[in-house]
Amino acid sequence: MTGGESVPVREITLAVDGIRLSGLLAEPPHTDPKAVVVAVHGGGMRAGYFDSRVRPGLSLLTLGAELGYTVLSLDRPGYGASAARLPAGQRLVEQAATLHGALADFARCRPVGAGCFLVAHSNGGKLALAAAAHEDVGDTLLGVDISGLGHRLAVDPEQLPGRDGTDGRGAWQRHWGPLRLYPPGAFRRGRSLVAPVPEREAQEGPSWPERYPGIAARVRVPVRFTFAEHEQWWRHDDESVADLAGHLRGALRVEVARQPHAGHNISLGWAARTYHLRALAFLEECLLARDTAVQGGPARRAGGFFPPELDRDTEHGALMVNSR
């Protein structure tokens, strides 16, 4: 358990197909959750990326729990407890299947509210989109909020983290941006979160611009992207952003936001609370659309993240109307 705020955060382990996924869990103290926020870290980090304690209020886990959500931050396959079993990690499609299985395991013994909402960073955003594109996702996925990920690289592929066992020339600056964006203690805390990028993840990294259109075309849930003011890994000019959103032609809603006063690692900086509040506001809007959907629409389809017996509240139709 970590301390320093009103909501306790404890360690958790989920199992799927013999793989143990470690993570952190925060739950509302006095009520069942409105939904489950699943936080998915980026490359070379750990689940604690979303639990910054260098200043009160920066942790997504405690903030989400205080607002009535269960927040589950997982170490992706190849990180944390699964690293010994998966030293080379998993390819993206395998990670998506593992995540689905782990969340189904989680839901068997805990209340899940209206469903699951993914908050993902950087390479974790690739997993979030792949999970949302999964054919069996069902309607238990409420939406996806992604920071630090685009589809057009702003660097040469050879400079991506993890290739050849190195972090690339100038990678530190691209990860963090100006030092003033982070409170004292953030870099010391960041060092404790760093982990090797698994080989398979590093190998797949350069192919993301080519793979993104196919994955995006299968996503049906609301999606929100956030680009930090000082994002340096991905292009986020107006033309690139328009093309990024355009590939999500089947998504119920697409938003692209800018986060001022932030570098790539938003959730470790001064802007963490602001970004987390905006991500949770997007979730609130997804829930609002679900709750006010016209009655008598098609029944919600069982499956996806949670077991069929937990797929409840079938009177609502679509989660969102297309607002683009």
PDB file of C-alpha atoms in Angstrom:
ATOM      1  CA  MET A   1       0.000   0.000   0.000  1.00  0.00           C
ATOM      2  CA  THR A   2       1.187   3.508  -0.807  1.00  0.00           C
ATOM      3  CA  GLY A   3       0.299   6.470   1.337  1.00  0.00           C
ATOM      4  CA  GLY A   4       0.055  10.216   1.442  1.00  0.00           C
ATOM      5  CA  GLU A   5      -3.562  10.639   0.284  1.00  0.00           C
ATOM      6  CA  SER A   6      -7.041   9.842   1.577  1.00  0.00           C
ATOM      7  CA  VAL A   7      -7.631   6.747  -0.576  1.00  0.00           C
ATOM      8  CA  PRO A   8      -5.380   3.715  -0.095  1.00  0.00           C
ATOM      9  CA  VAL A   9      -3.643   2.211  -3.111  1.00  0.00           C
ATOM     10  CA  ARG A  10      -2.677  -1.429  -2.863  1.00  0.00           C
ATOM     11  CA  GLU A  11      -0.876  -3.949  -5.005  1.00  0.00           C
ATOM     12  CA  ILE A  12      -2.873  -6.529  -6.938  1.00  0.00           C
ATOM     13  CA  THR A  13      -2.162  -9.524  -9.156  1.00  0.00           C
ATOM     14  CA  LEU A  14      -4.470 -10.871 -11.870  1.00  0.00           C
ATOM     15  CA  ALA A  15      -4.095 -14.209 -13.648  1.00  0.00           C
ATOM     16  CA  VAL A  16      -4.887 -15.223 -17.213  1.00  0.00           C
ATOM     17  CA  ASP A  17      -3.685 -18.361 -19.026  1.00  0.00           C
ATOM     18  CA  GLY A  18      -0.888 -18.892 -16.515  1.00  0.00           C
ATOM     19  CA  ILE A  19       0.324 -15.283 -16.790  1.00  0.00           C
ATOM     20  CA  ARG A  20       0.391 -13.139 -13.648  1.00  0.00           C
ATOM     21  CA  LEU A  21      -0.137  -9.431 -14.225  1.00  0.00           C
ATOM     22  CA  SER A  22       0.825  -7.144 -11.356  1.00  0.00           C
ATOM     23  CA  GLY A  23      -0.629  -3.734 -10.767  1.00  0.00           C
ATOM     24  CA  LEU A  24      -2.069  -1.163  -8.395  1.00  0.00           C
ATOM     25  CA  LEU A  25      -5.671  -0.797  -7.275  1.00  0.00           C
ATOM     26  CA  ALA A  26      -7.675   2.019  -5.684  1.00  0.00           C
ATOM     27  CA  GLU A  27     -11.382   1.660  -4.907  1.00  0.00           C
ATOM     28  CA  PRO A  28     -14.059   4.093  -3.736  1.00  0.00           C
ATOM     29  CA  PRO A  29     -14.043   3.965   0.058  1.00  0.00           C
ATOM     30  CA  HIS A  30     -17.779   3.906   0.764  1.00  0.00           C
ATOM     31  CA  THR A  31     -19.628   2.774  -2.351  1.00  0.00           C
ATOM     32  CA  ASP A  32     -19.576   0.456  -5.324  1.00  0.00           C
ATOM     33  CA  PRO A  33     -17.812   2.009  -8.337  1.00  0.00           C
ATOM     34  CA  LYS A  34     -19.581   3.865 -11.104  1.00  0.00           C
ATOM     35  CA  ALA A  35     -17.149   2.177 -13.521  1.00  0.00           C
ATOM     36  CA  VAL A  36     -13.626   0.763 -13.650  1.00  0.00           C
ATOM     37  CA  VAL A  37     -10.836   2.980 -14.970  1.00  0.00           C
ATOM     38  CA  VAL A  38      -8.051   0.777 -16.339  1.00  0.00           C
ATOM     39  CA  ALA A  39      -4.739   2.633 -16.628  1.00  0.00           C
ATOM     40  CA  VAL A  40      -2.219   1.301 -19.152  1.00  0.00           C
ATOM     41  CA  HIS A  41       1.372   2.567 -18.933  1.00  0.00           C
ATOM     42  CA  GLY A  42       3.768   3.304 -21.786  1.00  0.00           C
ATOM     43  CA  GLY A  43       7.004   1.711 -22.937  1.00  0.00           C
ATOM     44  CA  GLY A  44       9.760   1.333 -20.371  1.00  0.00           C
ATOM     45  CA  MET A  45       7.523   2.322 -17.446  1.00  0.00           C
ATOM     46  CA  ARG A  46       5.420   0.500 -14.818  1.00  0.00           C
ATOM     47  CA  ALA A  47       1.916   0.740 -13.370  1.00  0.00           C
ATOM     48  CA  GLY A  48       3.082   3.363 -10.855  1.00  0.00           C
ATOM     49  CA  TYR A  49       3.313   5.890 -13.694  1.00  0.00           C
ATOM     50  CA  PHE A  50      -0.310   6.768 -12.911  1.00  0.00           C
ATOM     51  CA  ASP A  51       0.268   7.014  -9.139  1.00  0.00           C
ATOM     52  CA  SER A  52       2.602   9.976  -8.701  1.00  0.00           C
ATOM     53  CA  ARG A  53       2.933  10.907  -5.015  1.00  0.00           C
ATOM     54  CA  VAL A  54       5.456  13.726  -5.234  1.00  0.00           C
ATOM     55  CA  ARG A  55       2.591  16.187  -4.693  1.00  0.00           C
ATOM     56  CA  PRO A  56      -0.969  15.595  -3.443  1.00  0.00           C
ATOM     57  CA  GLY A  57      -3.561  15.299  -6.187  1.00  0.00           C
ATOM     58  CA  LEU A  58      -1.306  14.068  -9.003  1.00  0.00           C
ATOM     59  CA  SER A  59      -2.255  10.376  -8.722  1.00  0.00           C
ATOM     60  CA  LEU A  60      -4.930   9.143 -11.123  1.00  0.00           C
ATOM     61  CA  LEU A  61      -5.637   6.249  -8.762  1.00  0.00           C
ATOM     62  CA  THR A  62      -6.538   8.307  -5.718  1.00  0.00           C
ATOM     63  CA  LEU A  63      -8.327  10.981  -7.762  1.00  0.00           C
ATOM     64  CA  GLY A  64     -10.465   8.442  -9.595  1.00  0.00           C
ATOM     65  CA  ALA A  65     -11.369   6.586  -6.404  1.00  0.00           C
ATOM     66  CA  GLU A  66     -12.314   9.845  -4.672  1.00  0.00           C
ATOM     67  CA  LEU A  67     -14.691  10.542  -7.582  1.00  0.00           C
ATOM     68  CA  GLY A  68     -16.376   7.159  -7.312  1.00  0.00           C
ATOM     69  CA  TYR A  69     -14.410   4.961  -9.696  1.00  0.00           C
ATOM     70  CA  THR A  70     -12.339   1.878  -9.181  1.00  0.00           C
ATOM     71  CA  VAL A  71      -8.933   2.555 -10.761  1.00  0.00           C
ATOM     72  CA  LEU A  72      -6.796  -0.394 -11.821  1.00  0.00           C
ATOM     73  CA  SER A  73      -3.309   0.363 -13.143  1.00  0.00           C
ATOM     74  CA  LEU A  74      -1.740  -2.753 -14.649  1.00  0.00           C
ATOM     75  CA  ASP A  75       1.810  -3.694 -15.588  1.00  0.00           C
ATOM     76  CA  ARG A  76       1.528  -4.665 -19.237  1.00  0.00           C
ATOM     77  CA  PRO A  77       2.654  -8.159 -20.365  1.00  0.00           C
ATOM     78  CA  GLY A  78       6.441  -8.327 -20.123  1.00  0.00           C
ATOM     79  CA  TYR A  79       6.589  -5.881 -17.211  1.00  0.00           C
ATOM     80  CA  GLY A  80       6.362  -6.473 -13.469  1.00  0.00           C
ATOM     81  CA  ALA A  81       5.219  -9.912 -12.335  1.00  0.00           C
ATOM     82  CA  SER A  82       4.872 -11.225 -15.896  1.00  0.00           C
ATOM     83  CA  ALA A  83       8.446 -10.380 -16.932  1.00  0.00           C
ATOM     84  CA  ALA A  84       9.842 -13.731 -15.787  1.00  0.00           C
ATOM     85  CA  ARG A  85       7.209 -15.661 -17.761  1.00  0.00           C
ATOM     86  CA  LEU A  86       7.339 -13.279 -20.737  1.00  0.00           C
ATOM     87  CA  PRO A  87      10.939 -11.968 -20.911  1.00  0.00           C
ATOM     88  CA  ALA A  88      10.454 -10.877 -24.525  1.00  0.00           C
ATOM     89  CA  GLY A  89       6.980  -9.502 -23.837  1.00  0.00           C
ATOM     90  CA  GLN A  90       4.081 -10.036 -26.221  1.00  0.00           C
ATOM     91  CA  ARG A  91       3.092  -8.696 -29.591  1.00  0.00           C
ATOM     92  CA  LEU A  92       0.267  -6.171 -29.610  1.00  0.00           C
ATOM     93  CA  VAL A  93      -2.478  -8.604 -30.573  1.00  0.00           C
ATOM     94  CA  GLU A  94      -1.350 -10.954 -27.801  1.00  0.00           C
ATOM     95  CA  GLN A  95      -1.295  -8.124 -25.268  1.00  0.00           C
ATOM     96  CA  ALA A  96      -4.886  -7.255 -26.186  1.00  0.00           C
ATOM     97  CA  ALA A  97      -6.027 -10.842 -25.592  1.00  0.00           C
ATOM     98  CA  THR A  98      -4.172 -10.964 -22.270  1.00  0.00           C
ATOM     99  CA  LEU A  99      -5.728  -7.679 -21.147  1.00  0.00           C
ATOM    100  CA  HIS A 100      -9.220  -8.926 -22.005  1.00  0.00           C
ATOM    101  CA  GLY A 101      -8.627 -12.074 -19.989  1.00  0.00           C
ATOM    102  CA  ALA A 102      -7.168 -10.229 -17.004  1.00  0.00           C
ATOM    103  CA  LEU A 103     -10.090  -7.820 -16.789  1.00  0.00           C
ATOM    104  CA  ALA A 104     -12.556 -10.679 -17.002  1.00  0.00           C
ATOM    105  CA  ASP A 105     -10.703 -12.253 -14.073  1.00  0.00           C
ATOM    106  CA  PHE A 106     -10.927  -8.963 -12.182  1.00  0.00           C
ATOM    107  CA  ALA A 107     -14.674  -8.666 -12.776  1.00  0.00           C
ATOM    108  CA  ARG A 108     -15.480 -12.114 -11.441  1.00  0.00           C
ATOM    109  CA  CYS A 109     -14.864 -11.064  -7.847  1.00  0.00           C
ATOM    110  CA  ARG A 110     -15.348  -7.271  -7.822  1.00  0.00           C
ATOM    111  CA  PRO A 111     -18.134  -4.844  -8.759  1.00  0.00           C
ATOM    112  CA  VAL A 112     -17.476  -3.132 -12.091  1.00  0.00           C
ATOM    113  CA  GLY A 113     -20.288  -0.612 -12.354  1.00  0.00           C
ATOM    114  CA  ALA A 114     -21.188   0.454 -15.873  1.00  0.00           C
ATOM    115  CA  GLY A 115     -18.110  -1.117 -17.437  1.00  0.00           C
ATOM    116  CA  CYS A 116     -14.512  -0.362 -18.264  1.00  0.00           C
ATOM    117  CA  PHE A 117     -12.781   2.816 -19.448  1.00  0.00           C
ATOM    118  CA  LEU A 118      -9.157   2.743 -20.630  1.00  0.00           C
ATOM    119  CA  VAL A 119      -6.721   5.561 -19.825  1.00  0.00           C
ATOM    120  CA  ALA A 120      -3.479   4.852 -21.642  1.00  0.00           C
ATOM    121  CA  HIS A 121      -0.114   6.479 -22.219  1.00  0.00           C
ATOM    122  CA  SER A 122       2.256   6.223 -25.200  1.00  0.00           C
ATOM    123  CA  ASN A 123       2.823   2.548 -26.139  1.00  0.00           C
ATOM    124  CA  GLY A 124      -0.004   1.693 -23.772  1.00  0.00           C
ATOM    125  CA  GLY A 125      -2.268   3.651 -26.109  1.00  0.00           C
ATOM    126  CA  LYS A 126      -1.487   1.147 -28.846  1.00  0.00           C
ATOM    127  CA  LEU A 127      -2.708  -1.621 -26.553  1.00  0.00           C
ATOM    128  CA  ALA A 128      -5.820   0.369 -25.622  1.00  0.00           C
ATOM    129  CA  LEU A 129      -6.744   0.831 -29.279  1.00  0.00           C
ATOM    130  CA  ALA A 130      -5.993  -2.807 -30.099  1.00  0.00           C
ATOM    131  CA  ALA A 131      -8.184  -3.877 -27.174  1.00  0.00           C
ATOM    132  CA  ALA A 132     -10.973  -1.556 -28.330  1.00  0.00           C
ATOM    133  CA  ALA A 133     -10.690  -3.001 -31.852  1.00  0.00           C
ATOM    134  CA  HIS A 134     -11.010  -6.576 -30.567  1.00  0.00           C
ATOM    135  CA  GLU A 135     -13.961  -8.383 -32.174  1.00  0.00           C
ATOM    136  CA  ASP A 136     -15.308  -9.534 -28.793  1.00  0.00           C
ATOM    137  CA  VAL A 137     -15.031  -6.221 -26.969  1.00  0.00           C
ATOM    138  CA  GLY A 138     -18.805  -5.972 -26.462  1.00  0.00           C
ATOM    139  CA  ASP A 139     -20.396  -2.901 -24.917  1.00  0.00           C
ATOM    140  CA  THR A 140     -18.635  -3.186 -21.576  1.00  0.00           C
ATOM    141  CA  LEU A 141     -15.925  -0.850 -22.903  1.00  0.00           C
ATOM    142  CA  LEU A 142     -17.116   2.697 -22.320  1.00  0.00           C
ATOM    143  CA  GLY A 143     -14.328   4.557 -24.088  1.00  0.00           C
ATOM    144  CA  VAL A 144     -10.602   5.192 -24.445  1.00  0.00           C
ATOM    145  CA  ASP A 145      -8.499   8.184 -23.395  1.00  0.00           C
ATOM    146  CA  ILE A 146      -4.912   8.250 -24.725  1.00  0.00           C
ATOM    147  CA  SER A 147      -1.993  10.598 -24.131  1.00  0.00           C
ATOM    148  CA  GLY A 148       1.454  10.631 -25.718  1.00  0.00           C
ATOM    149  CA  LEU A 149       0.554   8.721 -28.879  1.00  0.00           C
ATOM    150  CA  GLY A 150       0.020   9.738 -32.482  1.00  0.00           C
ATOM    151  CA  HIS A 151       0.392   7.912 -35.784  1.00  0.00           C
ATOM    152  CA  ARG A 152       3.122   9.934 -37.504  1.00  0.00           C
ATOM    153  CA  LEU A 153       6.566   9.828 -35.964  1.00  0.00           C
ATOM    154  CA  ALA A 154       8.422  13.071 -35.277  1.00  0.00           C
ATOM    155  CA  VAL A 155      11.730  11.142 -35.058  1.00  0.00           C
ATOM    156  CA  ASP A 156      13.538   8.568 -37.158  1.00  0.00           C
ATOM    157  CA  PRO A 157      12.378   4.999 -36.393  1.00  0.00           C
ATOM    158  CA  GLU A 158      15.929   4.168 -35.270  1.00  0.00           C
ATOM    159  CA  GLN A 159      15.540   6.679 -32.426  1.00  0.00           C
ATOM    160  CA  LEU A 160      12.572   4.932 -30.835  1.00  0.00           C
ATOM    161  CA  PRO A 161      13.133   3.688 -27.257  1.00  0.00           C
ATOM    162  CA  GLY A 162      14.170   0.110 -26.744  1.00  0.00           C
ATOM    163  CA  ARG A 163      15.727  -0.623 -30.110  1.00  0.00           C
ATOM    164  CA  ASP A 164      19.086  -2.439 -29.843  1.00  0.00           C
ATOM    165  CA  GLY A 165      18.856  -2.249 -26.051  1.00  0.00           C
ATOM    166  CA  THR A 166      19.323   1.526 -26.005  1.00  0.00           C
ATOM    167  CA  ASP A 167      17.051   4.490 -25.444  1.00  0.00           C
ATOM    168  CA  GLY A 168      18.093   6.439 -28.507  1.00  0.00           C
ATOM    169  CA  ARG A 169      19.995   9.691 -28.912  1.00  0.00           C
ATOM    170  CA  GLY A 170      18.255  12.570 -27.170  1.00  0.00           C
ATOM    171  CA  ALA A 171      15.511  10.305 -25.822  1.00  0.00           C
ATOM    172  CA  TRP A 172      15.628  11.789 -22.326  1.00  0.00           C
ATOM    173  CA  GLN A 173      14.640  15.218 -23.598  1.00  0.00           C
ATOM    174  CA  ARG A 174      11.841  13.794 -25.729  1.00  0.00           C
ATOM    175  CA  HIS A 175      10.435  11.823 -22.794  1.00  0.00           C
ATOM    176  CA  TRP A 176      10.404  14.717 -20.372  1.00  0.00           C
ATOM    177  CA  GLY A 177      10.698  18.063 -22.120  1.00  0.00           C
ATOM    178  CA  PRO A 178      11.590  21.176 -20.070  1.00  0.00           C
ATOM    179  CA  LEU A 179      12.458  20.416 -16.441  1.00  0.00           C
ATOM    180  CA  ARG A 180      10.144  23.148 -15.156  1.00  0.00           C
ATOM    181  CA  LEU A 181       7.154  20.996 -16.123  1.00  0.00           C
ATOM    182  CA  TYR A 182       7.824  18.556 -13.257  1.00  0.00           C
ATOM    183  CA  PRO A 183       7.659  19.042  -9.474  1.00  0.00           C
ATOM    184  CA  PRO A 184      10.712  18.363  -7.295  1.00  0.00           C
ATOM    185  CA  GLY A 185      11.103  14.636  -6.760  1.00  0.00           C
ATOM    186  CA  ALA A 186       9.472  13.641 -10.049  1.00  0.00           C
ATOM    187  CA  PHE A 187      12.704  12.434 -11.645  1.00  0.00           C
ATOM    188  CA  ARG A 188      13.741  10.459  -8.595  1.00  0.00           C
ATOM    189  CA  ARG A 189      10.289   8.885  -8.582  1.00  0.00           C
ATOM    190  CA  GLY A 190      10.524   8.299 -12.322  1.00  0.00           C
ATOM    191  CA  ARG A 191      13.739   6.296 -11.979  1.00  0.00           C
ATOM    192  CA  SER A 192      11.948   3.815  -9.711  1.00  0.00           C
ATOM    193  CA  LEU A 193       9.321   3.229 -12.417  1.00  0.00           C
ATOM    194  CA  VAL A 194      11.676   2.555 -15.312  1.00  0.00           C
ATOM    195  CA  ALA A 195      11.770  -0.976 -16.741  1.00  0.00           C
ATOM    196  CA  PRO A 196      13.331  -2.495 -19.873  1.00  0.00           C
ATOM    197  CA  VAL A 197      11.207  -2.374 -23.016  1.00  0.00           C
ATOM    198  CA  PRO A 198      10.483  -6.013 -23.955  1.00  0.00           C
ATOM    199  CA  GLU A 199      12.039  -7.159 -27.215  1.00  0.00           C
ATOM    200  CA  ARG A 200       8.804  -7.834 -29.086  1.00  0.00           C
ATOM    201  CA  GLU A 201       7.389  -4.452 -28.153  1.00  0.00           C
ATOM    202  CA  ALA A 202      10.553  -2.721 -29.360  1.00  0.00           C
ATOM    203  CA  GLN A 203      10.520  -4.693 -32.618  1.00  0.00           C
ATOM    204  CA  GLU A 204       6.938  -3.680 -33.374  1.00  0.00           C
ATOM    205  CA  GLY A 205       7.419  -0.004 -32.530  1.00  0.00           C
ATOM    206  CA  PRO A 206       8.491   1.302 -35.962  1.00  0.00           C
ATOM    207  CA  SER A 207       5.527  -0.383 -37.690  1.00  0.00           C
ATOM    208  CA  TRP A 208       2.848   1.531 -35.758  1.00  0.00           C
ATOM    209  CA  PRO A 209       2.249   4.199 -38.471  1.00  0.00           C
ATOM    210  CA  GLU A 210       1.432   1.425 -40.941  1.00  0.00           C
ATOM    211  CA  ARG A 211      -0.647  -0.615 -38.482  1.00  0.00           C
ATOM    212  CA  TYR A 212      -2.684   2.225 -37.010  1.00  0.00           C
ATOM    213  CA  PRO A 213      -5.213   2.682 -39.867  1.00  0.00           C
ATOM    214  CA  GLY A 214      -6.301  -0.956 -39.768  1.00  0.00           C
ATOM    215  CA  ILE A 215      -6.682  -0.986 -35.993  1.00  0.00           C
ATOM    216  CA  ALA A 216      -8.430   2.396 -35.888  1.00  0.00           C
ATOM    217  CA  ALA A 217     -10.966   1.327 -38.503  1.00  0.00           C
ATOM    218  CA  ARG A 218     -12.275  -1.390 -36.146  1.00  0.00           C
ATOM    219  CA  VAL A 219     -12.716   0.856 -33.090  1.00  0.00           C
ATOM    220  CA  ARG A 220     -16.349   1.650 -32.271  1.00  0.00           C
ATOM    221  CA  VAL A 221     -16.141   3.316 -28.844  1.00  0.00           C
ATOM    222  CA  PRO A 222     -15.478   6.992 -28.025  1.00  0.00           C
ATOM    223  CA  VAL A 223     -11.792   7.941 -28.235  1.00  0.00           C
ATOM    224  CA  ARG A 224      -9.959  10.985 -26.926  1.00  0.00           C
ATOM    225  CA  PHE A 225      -6.316  11.818 -27.708  1.00  0.00           C
ATOM    226  CA  THR A 226      -4.254  14.311 -25.720  1.00  0.00           C
ATOM    227  CA  PHE A 227      -0.985  15.802 -26.967  1.00  0.00           C
ATOM    228  CA  ALA A 228       1.271  17.549 -24.480  1.00  0.00           C
ATOM    229  CA  GLU A 229       2.431  21.028 -25.401  1.00  0.00           C
ATOM    230  CA  HIS A 230       5.999  19.700 -25.530  1.00  0.00           C
ATOM    231  CA  GLU A 231       5.294  16.315 -27.146  1.00  0.00           C
ATOM    232  CA  GLN A 232       8.343  15.397 -29.249  1.00  0.00           C
ATOM    233  CA  TRP A 233       7.842  11.742 -30.252  1.00  0.00           C
ATOM    234  CA  TRP A 234       4.755  12.246 -32.419  1.00  0.00           C
ATOM    235  CA  ARG A 235       3.694  14.876 -34.923  1.00  0.00           C
ATOM    236  CA  HIS A 236       0.623  16.775 -33.753  1.00  0.00           C
ATOM    237  CA  ASP A 237       0.278  19.578 -36.279  1.00  0.00           C
ATOM    238  CA  ASP A 238      -3.259  20.267 -37.498  1.00  0.00           C
ATOM    239  CA  GLU A 239      -2.947  18.116 -40.627  1.00  0.00           C
ATOM    240  CA  SER A 240      -1.538  15.142 -38.708  1.00  0.00           C
ATOM    241  CA  VAL A 241      -4.226  15.423 -36.034  1.00  0.00           C
ATOM    242  CA  ALA A 242      -6.986  15.557 -38.643  1.00  0.00           C
ATOM    243  CA  ASP A 243      -5.631  12.441 -40.322  1.00  0.00           C
ATOM    244  CA  LEU A 244      -5.284  10.676 -36.957  1.00  0.00           C
ATOM    245  CA  ALA A 245      -8.945  11.287 -36.159  1.00  0.00           C
ATOM    246  CA  GLY A 246     -10.074  10.507 -39.698  1.00  0.00           C
ATOM    247  CA  HIS A 247      -8.994   6.887 -39.439  1.00  0.00           C
ATOM    248  CA  LEU A 248     -11.395   6.410 -36.508  1.00  0.00           C
ATOM    249  CA  ARG A 249     -14.346   6.618 -38.856  1.00  0.00           C
ATOM    250  CA  GLY A 250     -16.386   4.022 -36.961  1.00  0.00           C
ATOM    251  CA  ALA A 251     -15.809   5.460 -33.483  1.00  0.00           C
ATOM    252  CA  LEU A 252     -18.880   6.874 -31.785  1.00  0.00           C
ATOM    253  CA  ARG A 253     -16.980  10.025 -30.884  1.00  0.00           C
ATOM    254  CA  VAL A 254     -13.446  11.353 -31.437  1.00  0.00           C
ATOM    255  CA  GLU A 255     -11.768  14.227 -29.628  1.00  0.00           C
ATOM    256  CA  VAL A 256      -8.222  15.577 -29.787  1.00  0.00           C
ATOM    257  CA  ALA A 257      -7.025  17.836 -26.981  1.00  0.00           C
ATOM    258  CA  ARG A 258      -3.873  19.800 -26.144  1.00  0.00           C
ATOM    259  CA  GLN A 259      -2.405  19.834 -22.653  1.00  0.00           C
ATOM    260  CA  PRO A 260      -0.516  23.068 -21.903  1.00  0.00           C
ATOM    261  CA  HIS A 261       2.510  23.096 -19.612  1.00  0.00           C
ATOM    262  CA  ALA A 262       3.232  19.391 -20.116  1.00  0.00           C
ATOM    263  CA  GLY A 263       5.826  17.101 -21.631  1.00  0.00           C
ATOM    264  CA  HIS A 264       5.385  13.580 -22.976  1.00  0.00           C
ATOM    265  CA  ASN A 265       5.179  12.078 -19.450  1.00  0.00           C
ATOM    266  CA  ILE A 266       2.099  14.127 -18.530  1.00  0.00           C
ATOM    267  CA  SER A 267       1.058  11.996 -15.550  1.00  0.00           C
ATOM    268  CA  LEU A 268       4.381  12.608 -13.773  1.00  0.00           C
ATOM    269  CA  GLY A 269       4.308  16.393 -14.226  1.00  0.00           C
ATOM    270  CA  TRP A 270       2.570  19.401 -12.730  1.00  0.00           C
ATOM    271  CA  ALA A 271      -0.184  18.964 -15.338  1.00  0.00           C
ATOM    272  CA  ALA A 272      -1.082  15.451 -14.154  1.00  0.00           C
ATOM    273  CA  ARG A 273      -4.142  16.451 -12.140  1.00  0.00           C
ATOM    274  CA  THR A 274      -5.465  18.684 -14.916  1.00  0.00           C
ATOM    275  CA  TYR A 275      -5.074  15.919 -17.488  1.00  0.00           C
ATOM    276  CA  HIS A 276      -6.578  13.255 -15.223  1.00  0.00           C
ATOM    277  CA  LEU A 277      -9.596  15.446 -14.468  1.00  0.00           C
ATOM    278  CA  ARG A 278     -10.159  15.971 -18.187  1.00  0.00           C
ATOM    279  CA  ALA A 279      -9.850  12.244 -18.876  1.00  0.00           C
ATOM    280  CA  LEU A 280     -12.373  11.474 -16.147  1.00  0.00           C
ATOM    281  CA  ALA A 281     -14.662  14.203 -17.492  1.00  0.00           C
ATOM    282  CA  PHE A 282     -14.581  12.399 -20.845  1.00  0.00           C
ATOM    283  CA  LEU A 283     -15.596   9.219 -19.019  1.00  0.00           C
ATOM    284  CA  GLU A 284     -18.433  11.112 -17.322  1.00  0.00           C
ATOM    285  CA  GLU A 285     -19.648  12.208 -20.755  1.00  0.00           C
ATOM    286  CA  CYS A 286     -19.538   8.607 -21.984  1.00  0.00           C
ATOM    287  CA  LEU A 287     -21.657   7.566 -18.983  1.00  0.00           C
ATOM    288  CA  LEU A 288     -24.026  10.480 -19.543  1.00  0.00           C
ATOM    289  CA  ALA A 289     -24.610   9.455 -23.156  1.00  0.00           C
ATOM    290  CA  ARG A 290     -25.166   5.857 -22.060  1.00  0.00           C
ATOM    291  CA  ASP A 291     -27.646   6.850 -19.373  1.00  0.00           C
ATOM    292  CA  THR A 292     -29.621   9.151 -21.659  1.00  0.00           C
ATOM    293  CA  ALA A 293     -29.646   6.913 -24.731  1.00  0.00           C
ATOM    294  CA  VAL A 294     -33.051   6.351 -26.314  1.00  0.00           C
ATOM    295  CA  GLN A 295     -34.776   3.403 -24.696  1.00  0.00           C
ATOM    296  CA  GLY A 296     -35.631   0.446 -26.868  1.00  0.00           C
ATOM    297  CA  GLY A 297     -32.380   0.372 -28.832  1.00  0.00           C
ATOM    298  CA  PRO A 298     -30.460  -2.830 -29.531  1.00  0.00           C
ATOM    299  CA  ALA A 299     -29.548  -4.840 -26.456  1.00  0.00           C
ATOM    300  CA  ARG A 300     -25.990  -4.576 -25.204  1.00  0.00           C
ATOM    301  CA  ARG A 301     -23.934  -7.503 -26.421  1.00  0.00           C
ATOM    302  CA  ALA A 302     -22.357  -9.778 -23.846  1.00  0.00           C
ATOM    303  CA  GLY A 303     -18.668 -10.516 -23.942  1.00  0.00           C
ATOM    304  CA  GLY A 304     -15.525  -8.476 -24.123  1.00  0.00           C
ATOM    305  CA  PHE A 305     -13.785  -7.448 -20.933  1.00  0.00           C
ATOM    306  CA  PHE A 306     -16.304  -8.910 -18.517  1.00  0.00           C
ATOM    307  CA  PRO A 307     -18.007 -12.326 -18.298  1.00  0.00           C
ATOM    308  CA  PRO A 308     -21.484 -12.618 -19.898  1.00  0.00           C
ATOM    309  CA  GLU A 309     -23.183 -13.004 -16.525  1.00  0.00           C
ATOM    310  CA  LEU A 310     -21.943  -9.521 -15.586  1.00  0.00           C
ATOM    311  CA  ASP A 311     -23.237  -7.835 -18.747  1.00  0.00           C
ATOM    312  CA  ARG A 312     -26.211  -5.980 -17.291  1.00  0.00           C
ATOM    313  CA  ASP A 313     -28.466  -3.001 -18.008  1.00  0.00           C
ATOM    314  CA  THR A 314     -29.519  -4.054 -21.502  1.00  0.00           C
ATOM    315  CA  GLU A 315     -32.206  -1.428 -21.986  1.00  0.00           C
ATOM    316  CA  HIS A 316     -29.826   1.176 -23.435  1.00  0.00           C
ATOM    317  CA  GLY A 317     -28.786   1.486 -27.013  1.00  0.00           C
ATOM    318  CA  ALA A 318     -25.637   3.069 -28.418  1.00  0.00           C
ATOM    319  CA  LEU A 319     -23.125   4.623 -26.003  1.00  0.00           C
ATOM    320  CA  MET A 320     -22.754   7.827 -27.971  1.00  0.00           C
ATOM    321  CA  VAL A 321     -23.904   9.612 -31.058  1.00  0.00           C
ATOM    322  CA  ASN A 322     -21.217  10.602 -33.503  1.00  0.00           C
ATOM    323  CA  SER A 323     -20.243  14.166 -32.647  1.00  0.00           C
ATOM    324  CA  ARG A 324     -17.562  14.721 -35.264  1.00  0.00           C
TER     325      ARG A 324
END
